[in-house]
mmCIF file of C-alpha atoms in Angstrom:
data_model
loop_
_atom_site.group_PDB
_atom_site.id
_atom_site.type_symbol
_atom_site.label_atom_id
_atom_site.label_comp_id
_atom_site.label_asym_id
_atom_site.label_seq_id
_atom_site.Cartn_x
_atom_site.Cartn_y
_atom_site.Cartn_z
ATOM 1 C CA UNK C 1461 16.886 1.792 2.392
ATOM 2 C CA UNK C 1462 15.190 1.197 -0.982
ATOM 3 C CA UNK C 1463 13.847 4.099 -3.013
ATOM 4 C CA UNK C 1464 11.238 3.527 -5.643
ATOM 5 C CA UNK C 1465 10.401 6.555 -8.606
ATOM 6 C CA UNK C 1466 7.212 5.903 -10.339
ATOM 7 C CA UNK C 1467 5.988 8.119 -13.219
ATOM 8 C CA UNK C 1468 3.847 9.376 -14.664
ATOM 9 C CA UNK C 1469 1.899 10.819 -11.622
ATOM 10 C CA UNK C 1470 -0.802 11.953 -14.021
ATOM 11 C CA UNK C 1471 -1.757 9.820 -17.478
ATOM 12 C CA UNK C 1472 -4.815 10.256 -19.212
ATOM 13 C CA UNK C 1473 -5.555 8.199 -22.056
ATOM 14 C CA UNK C 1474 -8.465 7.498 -24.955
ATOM 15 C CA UNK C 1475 -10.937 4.132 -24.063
ATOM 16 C CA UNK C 1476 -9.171 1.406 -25.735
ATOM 17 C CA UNK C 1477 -5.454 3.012 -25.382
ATOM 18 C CA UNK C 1478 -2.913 1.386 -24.020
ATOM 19 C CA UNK C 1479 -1.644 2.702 -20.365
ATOM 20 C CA UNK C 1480 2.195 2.393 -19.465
ATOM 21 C CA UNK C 1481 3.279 2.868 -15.652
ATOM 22 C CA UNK C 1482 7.043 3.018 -15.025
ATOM 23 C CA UNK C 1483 9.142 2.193 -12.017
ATOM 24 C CA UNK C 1484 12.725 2.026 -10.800
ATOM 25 C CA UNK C 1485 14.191 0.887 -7.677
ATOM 26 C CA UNK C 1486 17.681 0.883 -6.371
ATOM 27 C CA UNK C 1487 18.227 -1.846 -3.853
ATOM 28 C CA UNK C 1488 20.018 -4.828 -6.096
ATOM 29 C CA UNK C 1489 18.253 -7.283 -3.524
ATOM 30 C CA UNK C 1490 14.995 -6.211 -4.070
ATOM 31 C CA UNK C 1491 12.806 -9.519 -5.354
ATOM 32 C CA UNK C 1492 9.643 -8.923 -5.290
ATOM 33 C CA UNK C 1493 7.426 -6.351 -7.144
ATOM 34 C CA UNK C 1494 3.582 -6.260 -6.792
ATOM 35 C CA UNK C 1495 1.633 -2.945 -8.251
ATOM 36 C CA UNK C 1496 -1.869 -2.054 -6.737
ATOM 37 C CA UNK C 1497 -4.892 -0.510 -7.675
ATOM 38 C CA UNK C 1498 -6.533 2.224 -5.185
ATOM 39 C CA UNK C 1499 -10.040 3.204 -6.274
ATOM 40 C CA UNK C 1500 -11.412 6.586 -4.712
ATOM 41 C CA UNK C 1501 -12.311 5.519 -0.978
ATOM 42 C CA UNK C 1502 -10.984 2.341 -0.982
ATOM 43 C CA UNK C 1503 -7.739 0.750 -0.099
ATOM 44 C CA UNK C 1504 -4.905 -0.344 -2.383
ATOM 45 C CA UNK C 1505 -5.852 -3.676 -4.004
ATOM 46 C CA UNK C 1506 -3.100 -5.792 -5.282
ATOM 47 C CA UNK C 1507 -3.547 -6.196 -9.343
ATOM 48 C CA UNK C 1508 -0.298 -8.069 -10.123
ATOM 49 C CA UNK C 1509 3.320 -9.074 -9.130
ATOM 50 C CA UNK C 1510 6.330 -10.442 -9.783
ATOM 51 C CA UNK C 1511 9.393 -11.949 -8.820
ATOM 52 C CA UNK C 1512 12.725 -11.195 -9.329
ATOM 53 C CA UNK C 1513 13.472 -14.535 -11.644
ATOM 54 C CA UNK C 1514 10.605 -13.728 -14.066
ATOM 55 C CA UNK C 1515 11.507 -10.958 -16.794
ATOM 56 C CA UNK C 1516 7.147 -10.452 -17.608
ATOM 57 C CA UNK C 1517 3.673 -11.822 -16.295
ATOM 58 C CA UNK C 1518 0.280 -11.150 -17.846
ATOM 59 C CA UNK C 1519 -2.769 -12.111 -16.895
ATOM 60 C CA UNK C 1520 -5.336 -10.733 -19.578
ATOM 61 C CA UNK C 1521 -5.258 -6.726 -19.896
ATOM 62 C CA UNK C 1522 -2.867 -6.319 -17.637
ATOM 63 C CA UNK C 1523 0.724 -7.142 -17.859
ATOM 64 C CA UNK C 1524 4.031 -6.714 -15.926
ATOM 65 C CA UNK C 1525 7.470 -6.392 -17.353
ATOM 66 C CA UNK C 1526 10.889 -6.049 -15.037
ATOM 67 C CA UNK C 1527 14.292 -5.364 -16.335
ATOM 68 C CA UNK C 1528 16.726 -6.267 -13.055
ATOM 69 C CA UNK C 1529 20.049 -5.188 -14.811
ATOM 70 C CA UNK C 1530 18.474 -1.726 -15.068
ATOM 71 C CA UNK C 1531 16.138 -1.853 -11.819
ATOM 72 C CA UNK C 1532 13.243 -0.931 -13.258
ATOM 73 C CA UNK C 1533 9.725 -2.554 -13.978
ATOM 74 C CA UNK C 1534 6.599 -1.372 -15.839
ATOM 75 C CA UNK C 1535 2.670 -1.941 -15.561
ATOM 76 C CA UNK C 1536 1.114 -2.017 -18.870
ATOM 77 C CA UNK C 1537 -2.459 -2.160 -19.271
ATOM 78 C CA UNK C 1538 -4.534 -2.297 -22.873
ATOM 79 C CA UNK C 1539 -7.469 -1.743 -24.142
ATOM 80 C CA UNK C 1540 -8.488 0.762 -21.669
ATOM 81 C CA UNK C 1541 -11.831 0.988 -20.166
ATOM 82 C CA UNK C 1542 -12.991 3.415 -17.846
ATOM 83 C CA UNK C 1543 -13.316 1.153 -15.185
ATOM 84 C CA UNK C 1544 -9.516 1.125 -15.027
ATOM 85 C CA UNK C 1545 -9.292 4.748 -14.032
ATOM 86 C CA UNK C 1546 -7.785 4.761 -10.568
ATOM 87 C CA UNK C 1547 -4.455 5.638 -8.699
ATOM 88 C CA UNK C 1548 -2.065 2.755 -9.078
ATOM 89 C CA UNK C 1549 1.161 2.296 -7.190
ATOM 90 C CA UNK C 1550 4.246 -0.099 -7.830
ATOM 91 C CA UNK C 1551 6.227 -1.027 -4.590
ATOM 92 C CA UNK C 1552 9.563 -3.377 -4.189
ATOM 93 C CA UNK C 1553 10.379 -5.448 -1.171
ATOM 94 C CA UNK C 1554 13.259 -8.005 -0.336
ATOM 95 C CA UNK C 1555 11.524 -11.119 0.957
ATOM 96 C CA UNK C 1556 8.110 -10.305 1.154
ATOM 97 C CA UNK C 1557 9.080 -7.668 4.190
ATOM 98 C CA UNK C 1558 8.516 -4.335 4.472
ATOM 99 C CA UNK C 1559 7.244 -2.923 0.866
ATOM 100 C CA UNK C 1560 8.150 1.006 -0.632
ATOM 101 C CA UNK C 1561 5.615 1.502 -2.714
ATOM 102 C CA UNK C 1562 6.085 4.509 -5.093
ATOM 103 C CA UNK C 1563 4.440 7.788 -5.165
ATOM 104 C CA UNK C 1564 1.183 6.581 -7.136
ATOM 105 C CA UNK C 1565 0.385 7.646 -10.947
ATOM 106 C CA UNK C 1566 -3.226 8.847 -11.435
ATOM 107 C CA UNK C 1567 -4.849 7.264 -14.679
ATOM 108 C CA UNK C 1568 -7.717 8.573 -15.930
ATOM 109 C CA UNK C 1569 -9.213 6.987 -18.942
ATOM 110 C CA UNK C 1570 -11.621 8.985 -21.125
ATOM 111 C CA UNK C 1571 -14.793 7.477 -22.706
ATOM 112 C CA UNK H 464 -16.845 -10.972 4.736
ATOM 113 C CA UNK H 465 -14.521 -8.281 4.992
ATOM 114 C CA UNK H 466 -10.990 -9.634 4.855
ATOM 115 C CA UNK H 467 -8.847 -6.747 6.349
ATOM 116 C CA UNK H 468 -11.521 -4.517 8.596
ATOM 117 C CA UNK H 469 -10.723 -0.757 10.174
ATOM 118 C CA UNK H 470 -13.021 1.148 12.605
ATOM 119 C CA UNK H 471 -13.893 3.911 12.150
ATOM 120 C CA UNK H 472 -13.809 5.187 8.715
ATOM 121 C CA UNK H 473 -13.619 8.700 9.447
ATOM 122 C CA UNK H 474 -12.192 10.256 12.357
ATOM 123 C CA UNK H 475 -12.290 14.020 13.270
ATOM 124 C CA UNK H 476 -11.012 15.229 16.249
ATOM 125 C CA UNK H 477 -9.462 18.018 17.952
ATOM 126 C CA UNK H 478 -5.739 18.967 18.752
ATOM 127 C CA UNK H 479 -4.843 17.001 21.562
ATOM 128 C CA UNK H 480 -6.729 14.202 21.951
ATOM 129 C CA UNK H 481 -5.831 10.679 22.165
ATOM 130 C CA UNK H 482 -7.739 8.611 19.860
ATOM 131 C CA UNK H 483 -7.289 4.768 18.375
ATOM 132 C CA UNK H 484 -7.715 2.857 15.316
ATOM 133 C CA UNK H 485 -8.950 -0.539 15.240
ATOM 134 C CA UNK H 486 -7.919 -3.432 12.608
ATOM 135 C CA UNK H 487 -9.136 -6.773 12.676
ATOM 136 C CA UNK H 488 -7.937 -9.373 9.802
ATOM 137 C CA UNK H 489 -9.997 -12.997 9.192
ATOM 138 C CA UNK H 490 -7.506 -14.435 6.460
ATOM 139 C CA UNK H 491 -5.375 -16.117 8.859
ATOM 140 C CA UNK H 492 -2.267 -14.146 8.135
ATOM 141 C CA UNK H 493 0.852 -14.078 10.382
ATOM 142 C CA UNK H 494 1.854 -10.286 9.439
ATOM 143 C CA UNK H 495 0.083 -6.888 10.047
ATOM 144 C CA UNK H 496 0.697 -3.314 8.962
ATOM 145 C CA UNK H 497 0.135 0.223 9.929
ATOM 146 C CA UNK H 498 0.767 2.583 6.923
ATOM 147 C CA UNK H 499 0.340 6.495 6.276
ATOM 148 C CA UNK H 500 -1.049 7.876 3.168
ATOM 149 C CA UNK H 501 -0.259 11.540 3.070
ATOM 150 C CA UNK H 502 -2.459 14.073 1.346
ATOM 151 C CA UNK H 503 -0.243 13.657 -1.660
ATOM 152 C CA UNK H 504 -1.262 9.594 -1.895
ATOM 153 C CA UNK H 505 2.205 8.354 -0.925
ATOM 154 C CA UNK H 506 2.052 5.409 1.052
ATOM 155 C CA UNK H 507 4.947 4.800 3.804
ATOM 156 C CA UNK H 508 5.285 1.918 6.575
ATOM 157 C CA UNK H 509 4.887 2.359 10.349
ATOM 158 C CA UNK H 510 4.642 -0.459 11.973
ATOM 159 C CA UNK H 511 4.609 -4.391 11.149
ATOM 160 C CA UNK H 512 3.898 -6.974 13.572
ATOM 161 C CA UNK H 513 4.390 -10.621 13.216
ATOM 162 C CA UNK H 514 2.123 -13.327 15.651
ATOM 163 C CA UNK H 515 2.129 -9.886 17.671
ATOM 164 C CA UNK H 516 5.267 -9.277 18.199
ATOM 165 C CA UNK H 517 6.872 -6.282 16.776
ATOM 166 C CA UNK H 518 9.200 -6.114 13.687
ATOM 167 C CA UNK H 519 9.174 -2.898 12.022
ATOM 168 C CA UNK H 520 9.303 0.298 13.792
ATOM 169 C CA UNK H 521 9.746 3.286 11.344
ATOM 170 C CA UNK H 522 10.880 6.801 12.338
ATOM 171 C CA UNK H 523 7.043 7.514 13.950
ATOM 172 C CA UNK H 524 6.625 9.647 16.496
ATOM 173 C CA UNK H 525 5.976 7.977 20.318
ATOM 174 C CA UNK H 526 2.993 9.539 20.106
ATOM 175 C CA UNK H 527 1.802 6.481 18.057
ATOM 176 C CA UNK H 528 1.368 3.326 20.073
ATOM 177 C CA UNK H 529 0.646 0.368 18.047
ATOM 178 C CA UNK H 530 -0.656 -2.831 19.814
ATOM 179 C CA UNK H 531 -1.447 -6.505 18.784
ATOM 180 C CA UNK H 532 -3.642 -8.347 21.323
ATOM 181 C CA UNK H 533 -3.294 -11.212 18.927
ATOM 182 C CA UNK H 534 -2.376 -12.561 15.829
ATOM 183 C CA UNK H 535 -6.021 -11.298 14.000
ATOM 184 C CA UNK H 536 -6.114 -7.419 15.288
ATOM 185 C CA UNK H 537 -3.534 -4.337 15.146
ATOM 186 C CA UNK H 538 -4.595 -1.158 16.858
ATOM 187 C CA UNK H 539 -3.104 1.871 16.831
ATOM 188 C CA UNK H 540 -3.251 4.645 19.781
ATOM 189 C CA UNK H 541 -2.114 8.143 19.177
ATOM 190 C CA UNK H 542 -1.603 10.571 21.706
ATOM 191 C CA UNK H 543 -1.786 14.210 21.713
ATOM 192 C CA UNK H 544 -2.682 14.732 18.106
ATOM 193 C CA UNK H 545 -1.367 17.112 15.810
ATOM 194 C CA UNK H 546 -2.266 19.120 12.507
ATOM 195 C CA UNK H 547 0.176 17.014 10.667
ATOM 196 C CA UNK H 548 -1.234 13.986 11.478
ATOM 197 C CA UNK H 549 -4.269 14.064 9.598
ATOM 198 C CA UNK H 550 -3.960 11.537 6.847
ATOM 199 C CA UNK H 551 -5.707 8.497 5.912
ATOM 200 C CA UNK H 552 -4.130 5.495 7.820
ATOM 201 C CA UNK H 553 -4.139 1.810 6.037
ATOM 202 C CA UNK H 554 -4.023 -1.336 8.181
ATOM 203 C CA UNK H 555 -2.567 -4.573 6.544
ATOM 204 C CA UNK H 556 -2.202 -8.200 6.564
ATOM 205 C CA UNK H 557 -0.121 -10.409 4.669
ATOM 206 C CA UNK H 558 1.018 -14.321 5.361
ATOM 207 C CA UNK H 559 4.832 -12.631 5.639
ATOM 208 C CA UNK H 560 6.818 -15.493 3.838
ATOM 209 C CA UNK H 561 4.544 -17.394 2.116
ATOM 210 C CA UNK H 562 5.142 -15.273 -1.049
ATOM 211 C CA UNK H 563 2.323 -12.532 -1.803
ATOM 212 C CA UNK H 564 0.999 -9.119 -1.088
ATOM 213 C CA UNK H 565 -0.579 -7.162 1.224
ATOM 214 C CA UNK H 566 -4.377 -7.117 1.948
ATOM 215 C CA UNK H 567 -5.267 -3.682 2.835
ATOM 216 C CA UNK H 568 -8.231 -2.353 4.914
ATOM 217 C CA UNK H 569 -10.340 0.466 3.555
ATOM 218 C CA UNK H 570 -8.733 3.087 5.636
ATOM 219 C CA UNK H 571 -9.341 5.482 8.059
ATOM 220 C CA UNK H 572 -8.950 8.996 7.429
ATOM 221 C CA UNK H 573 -7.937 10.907 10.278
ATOM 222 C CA UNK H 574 -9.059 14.967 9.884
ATOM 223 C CA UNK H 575 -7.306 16.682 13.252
ATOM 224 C CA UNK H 576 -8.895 20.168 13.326
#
């Protein structure tokens, strides 16, 4: 089945630093890759996808890029505010079925 | 109104017991999950049901019975609990083809003592 590496598992960065979240995966048919957002208590909430024919998607602070010749996509996020601090976890599915997320990366952003 | 909804929110219990989880989803969705996030936050599938019948079935013990009345709820039973299965569980919904993510529940964390 598909296997999906996500690191850091820890990043702490200054208020107004940029935040970069890496992930691989290692099914070719994987098509769809969403990241979430889990703040303490809550469940994950989805932040931002994309699809396998897109290479990058933004939508204001937050952007997605995703290389498919090198399975791997990335969650960058700038201008930091402390409000962003949170576990956040990339996952990769084939057809909008069953998703593997990764193991989570723990941002903490410092005011 | 709560989109994905799980009762209870915290569960403790003792070795042994049987004990469910109740999810409930208003948004219409065909598709509903069961995951497991460990003490270590990784998140892995159990079950996925689609207009109640059932479509994924991960490597879960039979202890854990998941059941769909209909299309809108997703309980899970489990039976004879053990240490290791205290975890927070997530319930999930998503409209399966029609091209998006999941909307999780809050979760329910499970403490077996």
């Amino acid at each position: 089945g598909e296997n999906v590496e996500q690191h850091p598992s820890t990043l702490s960065v200054q208020e107004g630093d940029s935040a970069v979240i890496k992930c691989t995966y290692s099914d070719s048919a994987s098509n769809y890759f969403p990241w979430y957002k889990q703040e303490l208590g809550k469940g994950p909430q989805l932040i931002i996808d994309i699809r396998s024919n897109v290479g990058e998607k933004k939508d204001q602070r937050i952007a997605v890029t995703l290389n498919k010749t090198a399975k791997h996509f990335s969650l960058h996020i700038t201008e930091t505010q402390p409000e962003d601090s949170a576990v956040y976890f990339c996952a990769a599915s084939i057809n909008f079925n069953k998703f593997y997320f990764g193991s989570g990366t723990k941002l903490n952003v410092k005011p | 109104d709560t989109a994905v909804s799980q009762t209870p929110k915290y569960l403790v219990t003792q070795m042994g017991n049987d004990k469910s989880i109740k999810c409930e989803q208003n948004l219409g969705h065909d598709t509903m999950y069961w995951y497991k996030q460990d003490s270590k936050k990784f998140l892995k599938i159990m079950f996925s049901y689609n207009n109640k019948e059932l479509i994924i079935n991960e490597t879960v013990p039979n202890r854990f019975s998941p059941k769909s009345p209909d299309k809108a709820h997703l309980n899970l039973h489990i039976n004879s609990l053990e240490l290791g299965d205290s975890a927070v569980y997530f319930c999930a919904s998503s409209s399966g083809t029609a091209n998006y993510g999941y909307t999780f529940g809050s979760g329910t964390r499970l403490t077996v003592v």
